[in-house]
mmCIF file of C-alpha atoms and ligand atoms in Angstrom:
data_model
loop_
_atom_site.group_PDB
_atom_site.id
_atom_site.type_symbol
_atom_site.label_atom_id
_atom_site.label_comp_id
_atom_site.label_asym_id
_atom_site.label_seq_id
_atom_site.Cartn_x
_atom_site.Cartn_y
_atom_site.Cartn_z
ATOM 1 C CA UNK A 1 0.000 0.000 0.000
ATOM 2 C CA UNK A 2 2.953 2.264 0.626
ATOM 3 C CA UNK A 3 3.651 2.554 -3.064
ATOM 4 C CA UNK A 4 0.069 3.163 -4.142
ATOM 5 C CA UNK A 5 -0.457 6.172 -6.430
ATOM 6 C CA UNK A 6 -3.808 7.638 -7.411
ATOM 7 C CA UNK A 7 -4.068 9.615 -10.657
ATOM 8 C CA UNK A 8 -6.958 11.690 -11.943
ATOM 9 C CA UNK A 9 -7.259 11.456 -15.731
ATOM 10 C CA UNK A 10 -8.837 14.441 -17.471
ATOM 11 C CA UNK A 11 -10.730 13.146 -20.535
ATOM 12 C CA UNK A 12 -12.320 16.375 -21.742
ATOM 13 C CA UNK A 13 -15.610 17.995 -20.874
ATOM 14 C CA UNK A 14 -19.277 18.232 -21.789
ATOM 15 C CA UNK A 15 -21.790 21.021 -21.550
ATOM 16 C CA UNK A 16 -25.468 20.526 -20.818
ATOM 17 C CA UNK A 17 -28.611 21.853 -19.198
ATOM 18 C CA UNK A 18 -28.293 21.847 -15.419
ATOM 19 C CA UNK A 19 -31.643 20.088 -15.013
ATOM 20 C CA UNK A 20 -29.964 16.826 -16.086
ATOM 21 C CA UNK A 21 -27.832 17.183 -12.971
ATOM 22 C CA UNK A 22 -30.356 18.583 -10.549
ATOM 23 C CA UNK A 23 -33.890 17.604 -11.548
ATOM 24 C CA UNK A 24 -36.026 20.713 -11.651
ATOM 25 C CA UNK A 25 -33.067 23.128 -11.522
ATOM 26 C CA UNK A 26 -34.313 26.606 -12.413
ATOM 27 C CA UNK A 27 -37.911 25.364 -12.527
ATOM 28 C CA UNK A 28 -40.552 27.958 -13.333
ATOM 29 C CA UNK A 29 -42.515 29.482 -10.458
ATOM 30 C CA UNK A 30 -45.689 31.553 -10.353
ATOM 31 C CA UNK A 31 -43.664 34.741 -10.040
ATOM 32 C CA UNK A 32 -41.039 33.678 -12.624
ATOM 33 C CA UNK A 33 -42.886 31.687 -15.263
ATOM 34 C CA UNK A 34 -40.163 31.635 -17.898
ATOM 35 C CA UNK A 35 -36.835 31.353 -16.101
ATOM 36 C CA UNK A 36 -33.606 31.079 -18.082
ATOM 37 C CA UNK A 37 -32.151 27.580 -18.015
ATOM 38 C CA UNK A 38 -28.583 27.152 -16.866
ATOM 39 C CA UNK A 39 -26.028 25.582 -19.240
ATOM 40 C CA UNK A 40 -23.147 24.074 -17.285
ATOM 41 C CA UNK A 41 -19.704 22.572 -18.006
ATOM 42 C CA UNK A 42 -18.876 19.172 -16.569
ATOM 43 C CA UNK A 43 -15.581 17.247 -16.536
ATOM 44 C CA UNK A 44 -15.210 13.750 -18.007
ATOM 45 C CA UNK A 45 -12.742 11.817 -15.915
ATOM 46 C CA UNK A 46 -11.275 8.433 -15.120
ATOM 47 C CA UNK A 47 -8.961 7.341 -12.307
ATOM 48 C CA UNK A 48 -5.813 5.250 -12.333
ATOM 49 C CA UNK A 49 -4.247 3.477 -9.378
ATOM 50 C CA UNK A 50 -0.771 2.019 -9.661
ATOM 51 C CA UNK A 51 0.455 -0.274 -6.906
ATOM 52 C CA UNK A 52 2.606 -3.276 -6.151
ATOM 53 C CA UNK A 53 -0.582 -5.385 -6.377
ATOM 54 C CA UNK A 54 -1.396 -4.249 -9.897
ATOM 55 C CA UNK A 55 -2.764 -1.345 -11.888
ATOM 56 C CA UNK A 56 -6.424 -0.388 -11.615
ATOM 57 C CA UNK A 57 -8.414 1.833 -13.948
ATOM 58 C CA UNK A 58 -11.750 3.203 -12.773
ATOM 59 C CA UNK A 59 -13.949 4.159 -15.765
ATOM 60 C CA UNK A 60 -12.801 4.683 -19.345
ATOM 61 C CA UNK A 61 -14.231 7.985 -20.640
ATOM 62 C CA UNK A 62 -15.881 8.618 -24.024
ATOM 63 C CA UNK A 63 -15.359 7.028 -27.429
ATOM 64 C CA UNK A 64 -12.800 9.121 -29.358
ATOM 65 C CA UNK A 65 -14.837 8.469 -32.544
ATOM 66 C CA UNK A 66 -17.952 9.890 -30.927
ATOM 67 C CA UNK A 67 -18.752 12.074 -33.958
ATOM 68 C CA UNK A 68 -19.164 8.971 -36.072
ATOM 69 C CA UNK A 69 -20.582 6.559 -33.518
ATOM 70 C CA UNK A 70 -22.946 8.325 -31.142
ATOM 71 C CA UNK A 71 -26.689 8.606 -31.716
ATOM 72 C CA UNK A 72 -27.475 12.168 -32.794
ATOM 73 C CA UNK A 73 -29.369 13.092 -29.654
ATOM 74 C CA UNK A 74 -26.319 12.741 -27.410
ATOM 75 C CA UNK A 75 -24.099 15.572 -28.732
ATOM 76 C CA UNK A 76 -27.259 17.646 -29.054
ATOM 77 C CA UNK A 77 -28.139 17.029 -25.407
ATOM 78 C CA UNK A 78 -24.552 17.296 -24.172
ATOM 79 C CA UNK A 79 -21.832 18.371 -26.644
ATOM 80 C CA UNK A 80 -18.453 16.751 -25.918
ATOM 81 C CA UNK A 81 -15.098 18.504 -26.231
ATOM 82 C CA UNK A 82 -11.797 16.687 -26.124
ATOM 83 C CA UNK A 83 -8.230 17.197 -27.292
ATOM 84 C CA UNK A 84 -6.009 14.338 -28.434
ATOM 85 C CA UNK A 85 -3.893 14.552 -25.299
ATOM 86 C CA UNK A 86 -7.066 14.007 -23.258
ATOM 87 C CA UNK A 87 -7.938 10.673 -24.940
ATOM 88 C CA UNK A 88 -7.955 7.956 -22.308
ATOM 89 C CA UNK A 89 -5.257 5.807 -23.947
ATOM 90 C CA UNK A 90 -3.075 8.897 -24.410
ATOM 91 C CA UNK A 91 -3.516 9.774 -20.759
ATOM 92 C CA UNK A 92 -2.240 6.289 -19.877
ATOM 93 C CA UNK A 93 0.559 6.660 -22.441
ATOM 94 C CA UNK A 94 1.704 9.903 -20.821
ATOM 95 C CA UNK A 95 2.308 7.798 -17.693
ATOM 96 C CA UNK A 96 4.137 5.090 -19.656
ATOM 97 C CA UNK A 97 1.226 2.651 -19.646
ATOM 98 C CA UNK A 98 -0.772 0.824 -22.322
ATOM 99 C CA UNK A 99 -4.157 -0.854 -22.070
ATOM 100 C CA UNK A 100 -2.469 -4.232 -21.581
ATOM 101 C CA UNK A 101 -0.735 -2.933 -18.428
ATOM 102 C CA UNK A 102 -4.053 -2.503 -16.627
ATOM 103 C CA UNK A 103 -4.849 -5.518 -14.436
ATOM 104 C CA UNK A 104 -8.320 -4.436 -13.312
ATOM 105 C CA UNK A 105 -10.921 -2.102 -14.740
ATOM 106 C CA UNK A 106 -13.759 -1.048 -12.476
ATOM 107 C CA UNK A 107 -16.588 0.367 -14.544
ATOM 108 C CA UNK A 108 -18.937 2.516 -12.453
ATOM 109 C CA UNK A 109 -21.732 1.904 -14.994
ATOM 110 C CA UNK A 110 -21.937 1.557 -18.768
ATOM 111 C CA UNK A 111 -23.099 5.034 -19.801
ATOM 112 C CA UNK A 112 -21.572 6.816 -22.793
ATOM 113 C CA UNK A 113 -19.041 8.858 -20.817
ATOM 114 C CA UNK A 114 -17.728 5.914 -18.780
ATOM 115 C CA UNK A 115 -17.657 2.891 -21.104
ATOM 116 C CA UNK A 116 -16.457 4.466 -24.361
ATOM 117 C CA UNK A 117 -12.993 2.888 -24.243
ATOM 118 C CA UNK A 118 -13.782 -0.272 -22.326
ATOM 119 C CA UNK A 119 -13.260 -2.509 -25.372
ATOM 120 C CA UNK A 120 -9.513 -1.809 -25.358
ATOM 121 C CA UNK A 121 -8.997 -3.634 -22.055
ATOM 122 C CA UNK A 122 -8.940 -7.212 -23.280
ATOM 123 C CA UNK A 123 -6.172 -8.272 -20.866
ATOM 124 C CA UNK A 124 -7.856 -6.849 -17.765
ATOM 125 C CA UNK A 125 -10.424 -8.240 -15.399
ATOM 126 C CA UNK A 126 -13.491 -5.987 -15.740
ATOM 127 C CA UNK A 127 -15.650 -5.349 -12.667
ATOM 128 C CA UNK A 128 -19.236 -4.288 -13.283
ATOM 129 C CA UNK A 129 -22.511 -4.483 -11.399
ATOM 130 C CA UNK A 130 -24.324 -7.577 -12.676
ATOM 131 C CA UNK A 131 -27.644 -5.823 -13.385
ATOM 132 C CA UNK A 132 -25.822 -3.040 -15.191
ATOM 133 C CA UNK A 133 -24.315 -5.523 -17.629
ATOM 134 C CA UNK A 134 -27.445 -7.679 -18.006
ATOM 135 C CA UNK A 135 -29.827 -4.750 -18.564
ATOM 136 C CA UNK A 136 -27.437 -3.002 -20.937
ATOM 137 C CA UNK A 137 -27.106 -6.162 -23.048
ATOM 138 C CA UNK A 138 -30.879 -6.611 -22.982
ATOM 139 C CA UNK A 139 -31.335 -3.004 -24.086
ATOM 140 C CA UNK A 140 -28.878 -3.551 -26.908
ATOM 141 C CA UNK A 141 -30.598 -6.750 -28.080
ATOM 142 C CA UNK A 142 -34.097 -5.275 -27.961
ATOM 143 C CA UNK A 143 -33.118 -1.702 -28.889
ATOM 144 C CA UNK A 144 -35.128 -0.419 -25.946
ATOM 145 C CA UNK A 145 -34.379 1.453 -22.723
ATOM 146 C CA UNK A 146 -30.829 2.246 -23.744
ATOM 147 C CA UNK A 147 -30.968 5.831 -22.480
ATOM 148 C CA UNK A 148 -27.321 6.985 -22.662
ATOM 149 C CA UNK A 149 -25.930 3.478 -23.114
ATOM 150 C CA UNK A 150 -24.537 3.655 -26.662
ATOM 151 C CA UNK A 151 -24.944 0.714 -29.097
ATOM 152 C CA UNK A 152 -21.497 1.167 -30.688
ATOM 153 C CA UNK A 153 -19.826 0.988 -27.253
ATOM 154 C CA UNK A 154 -21.801 -2.146 -26.396
ATOM 155 C CA UNK A 155 -21.132 -3.842 -29.719
ATOM 156 C CA UNK A 156 -17.394 -3.273 -29.365
ATOM 157 C CA UNK A 157 -17.137 -4.526 -25.804
ATOM 158 C CA UNK A 158 -19.122 -7.637 -26.753
ATOM 159 C CA UNK A 159 -16.872 -8.249 -29.769
ATOM 160 C CA UNK A 160 -13.761 -7.734 -27.646
ATOM 161 C CA UNK A 161 -14.685 -10.762 -25.500
ATOM 162 C CA UNK A 162 -13.839 -9.065 -22.232
ATOM 163 C CA UNK A 163 -13.022 -10.903 -19.028
ATOM 164 C CA UNK A 164 -16.001 -9.801 -16.930
ATOM 165 C CA UNK A 165 -16.298 -10.135 -13.188
ATOM 166 C CA UNK A 166 -19.899 -9.255 -12.335
ATOM 167 C CA UNK A 167 -20.886 -8.240 -8.819
ATOM 168 C CA UNK A 168 -24.440 -9.179 -7.822
ATOM 169 C CA UNK A 169 -26.402 -6.882 -5.561
ATOM 170 C CA UNK A 170 -25.738 -9.253 -2.621
ATOM 171 C CA UNK A 171 -22.051 -8.205 -2.695
ATOM 172 C CA UNK A 172 -21.982 -4.811 -0.985
ATOM 173 C CA UNK A 173 -18.207 -4.506 -0.797
ATOM 174 C CA UNK A 174 -15.343 -6.260 -2.549
ATOM 175 C CA UNK A 175 -11.739 -5.783 -1.494
ATOM 176 C CA UNK A 176 -9.832 -5.761 -4.777
ATOM 177 C CA UNK A 177 -6.335 -5.198 -3.399
ATOM 178 C CA UNK A 178 -5.206 -4.006 0.032
ATOM 179 C CA UNK A 179 -6.444 -0.414 0.314
ATOM 180 C CA UNK A 180 -8.862 -0.526 -2.626
ATOM 181 C CA UNK A 181 -12.459 -1.615 -2.038
ATOM 182 C CA UNK A 182 -15.147 -1.745 -4.705
ATOM 183 C CA UNK A 183 -18.485 -0.464 -3.392
ATOM 184 C CA UNK A 184 -21.552 -1.981 -5.017
ATOM 185 C CA UNK A 185 -24.552 0.311 -4.695
ATOM 186 C CA UNK A 186 -27.101 -1.338 -6.980
ATOM 187 C CA UNK A 187 -29.640 0.563 -9.043
ATOM 188 C CA UNK A 188 -30.045 4.329 -8.934
ATOM 189 C CA UNK A 189 -28.614 6.648 -11.565
ATOM 190 C CA UNK A 190 -28.361 3.580 -13.848
ATOM 191 C CA UNK A 191 -29.239 -0.154 -13.585
ATOM 192 C CA UNK A 192 -26.350 -0.862 -11.207
ATOM 193 C CA UNK A 193 -23.658 1.440 -9.869
ATOM 194 C CA UNK A 194 -20.169 0.757 -8.564
ATOM 195 C CA UNK A 195 -17.988 3.111 -6.548
ATOM 196 C CA UNK A 196 -14.598 2.727 -4.897
ATOM 197 C CA UNK A 197 -12.846 3.503 -1.641
ATOM 198 C CA UNK A 198 -9.107 4.104 -1.829
ATOM 199 C CA UNK A 199 -6.961 4.313 1.312
ATOM 200 C CA UNK A 200 -3.926 6.465 0.673
ATOM 201 C CA UNK A 201 -1.124 6.847 3.172
ATOM 202 C CA UNK A 202 -0.578 10.603 2.918
ATOM 203 C CA UNK A 203 -3.826 11.812 1.357
ATOM 204 C CA UNK A 204 -6.208 9.757 3.483
ATOM 205 C CA UNK A 205 -9.314 7.977 2.228
ATOM 206 C CA UNK A 206 -10.983 8.832 -1.060
ATOM 207 C CA UNK A 207 -14.496 7.726 -1.944
ATOM 208 C CA UNK A 208 -15.053 7.699 -5.689
ATOM 209 C CA UNK A 209 -18.791 8.212 -6.143
ATOM 210 C CA UNK A 210 -18.851 8.470 -9.954
ATOM 211 C CA UNK A 211 -22.401 9.205 -11.156
ATOM 212 C CA UNK A 212 -24.007 7.981 -7.948
ATOM 213 C CA UNK A 213 -23.317 11.626 -7.039
ATOM 214 C CA UNK A 214 -22.729 13.979 -9.958
ATOM 215 C CA UNK A 215 -21.807 17.016 -7.886
ATOM 216 C CA UNK A 216 -21.821 18.499 -4.399
ATOM 217 C CA UNK A 217 -25.196 20.107 -5.029
ATOM 218 C CA UNK A 218 -26.726 16.599 -5.236
ATOM 219 C CA UNK A 219 -26.146 16.195 -1.462
ATOM 220 C CA UNK A 220 -25.817 19.706 -0.058
ATOM 221 C CA UNK A 221 -27.744 21.044 1.659
ATOM 222 C CA UNK A 222 -29.981 18.024 1.055
ATOM 223 C CA UNK A 223 -30.193 15.079 -1.339
ATOM 224 C CA UNK A 224 -31.463 16.086 -4.780
ATOM 225 C CA UNK A 225 -32.022 13.595 -7.589
ATOM 226 C CA UNK A 226 -30.559 14.240 -11.055
ATOM 227 C CA UNK A 227 -32.587 14.431 -14.259
ATOM 228 C CA UNK A 228 -30.913 11.299 -15.664
ATOM 229 C CA UNK A 229 -32.259 8.617 -13.412
ATOM 230 C CA UNK A 230 -33.299 4.949 -13.544
ATOM 231 C CA UNK A 231 -34.442 4.304 -9.963
ATOM 232 C CA UNK A 232 -35.184 7.332 -7.812
ATOM 233 C CA UNK A 233 -35.527 5.395 -4.534
ATOM 234 C CA UNK A 234 -32.273 3.534 -5.210
ATOM 235 C CA UNK A 235 -30.601 6.832 -6.022
ATOM 236 C CA UNK A 236 -31.653 8.425 -2.724
ATOM 237 C CA UNK A 237 -30.783 5.312 -0.728
ATOM 238 C CA UNK A 238 -27.319 5.288 -2.308
ATOM 239 C CA UNK A 239 -26.743 9.009 -1.847
ATOM 240 C CA UNK A 240 -27.572 8.681 1.857
ATOM 241 C CA UNK A 241 -25.342 5.632 2.158
ATOM 242 C CA UNK A 242 -22.400 7.410 0.519
ATOM 243 C CA UNK A 243 -22.689 10.450 2.775
ATOM 244 C CA UNK A 244 -22.826 8.240 5.895
ATOM 245 C CA UNK A 245 -20.035 5.943 4.698
ATOM 246 C CA UNK A 246 -17.805 8.928 3.914
ATOM 247 C CA UNK A 247 -18.396 10.289 7.397
ATOM 248 C CA UNK A 248 -17.757 6.942 9.118
ATOM 249 C CA UNK A 249 -14.588 6.220 7.167
ATOM 250 C CA UNK A 250 -13.384 9.845 7.071
ATOM 251 C CA UNK A 251 -13.282 9.741 3.290
ATOM 252 C CA UNK A 252 -13.275 12.641 0.879
ATOM 253 C CA UNK A 253 -16.023 12.157 -1.716
ATOM 254 C CA UNK A 254 -14.937 12.533 -5.338
ATOM 255 C CA UNK A 255 -18.026 13.515 -7.309
ATOM 256 C CA UNK A 256 -18.601 12.148 -10.802
ATOM 257 C CA UNK A 257 -18.847 15.396 -12.736
ATOM 258 C CA UNK A 258 -18.310 18.351 -10.407
ATOM 259 C CA UNK A 259 -16.396 21.035 -12.311
ATOM 260 C CA UNK A 260 -15.678 23.109 -9.226
ATOM 261 C CA UNK A 261 -14.180 20.156 -7.380
ATOM 262 C CA UNK A 262 -12.405 18.857 -10.477
ATOM 263 C CA UNK A 263 -10.627 22.164 -11.107
ATOM 264 C CA UNK A 264 -9.168 22.117 -7.602
ATOM 265 C CA UNK A 265 -7.809 18.549 -7.893
ATOM 266 C CA UNK A 266 -4.357 17.557 -9.107
ATOM 267 C CA UNK A 267 -4.603 15.978 -12.552
ATOM 268 C CA UNK A 268 -2.328 13.219 -13.895
ATOM 269 C CA UNK A 269 -0.271 15.760 -15.841
ATOM 270 C CA UNK A 270 0.532 17.538 -12.579
ATOM 271 C CA UNK A 271 1.193 14.567 -10.323
ATOM 272 C CA UNK A 272 -0.630 12.055 -8.176
ATOM 273 C CA UNK A 273 -2.075 11.467 -4.738
ATOM 274 C CA UNK A 274 -0.387 8.899 -2.508
HETATM 275 ZN ZN1 ZN B 1 -24.070 8.124 -16.027
#
């Protein structure tokens, strides 16, 4: 654990209406019947852990060929901006790593901005919530309920023949290596959500919430559901659980897409947390 390093990989950004993040943000009221919507910037990120027990990647960012592959509604709903140096594989390359050097990939869920490069990791063991994988494959086969699960991402990770390790909802926690625990939260934002706790010697504990909590405003001053949501009760249950777990374990919550928090964090080009 002494040699564990935690890197934050900046994979570009999206812009979108705030109501996708906070349901009902800037809702009309009797005295303000036509409020102006808020258009916000959000970071797209992944995390890398290097350690003597292996290298772990948490999430994989967006497809670099998004212009060609995404359904039209996605860049219309949330335009994506990325430079070549921000591509996930280039971010790994800047640290001297290739896809084959990653022992474990933890995929928080299979949405467009998390699973876009998953198909590259054919030598890794891939951790995913079981329902997330099953429902995504069902959606792909039936062409229904895909939401922001993208068919081209799904087709490629099927074709790649990945080495999946699915976590059923009965597995609440899974210690992957000493100091890294996968947290299995079940349905909420999507069909099944994974998070991660990382115990770092100097930094302390980090709790990677991914899209189980988009941003600080989803929990402060109280829990607010986002506009992209599969199971609202599961979402609230998870949000409460994360806040309590972070308090009990003295962990700093890393939100999934919080631009204010992201700007203040050290990115992989600047260094790492240990
Ligand atoms: Zn998502």
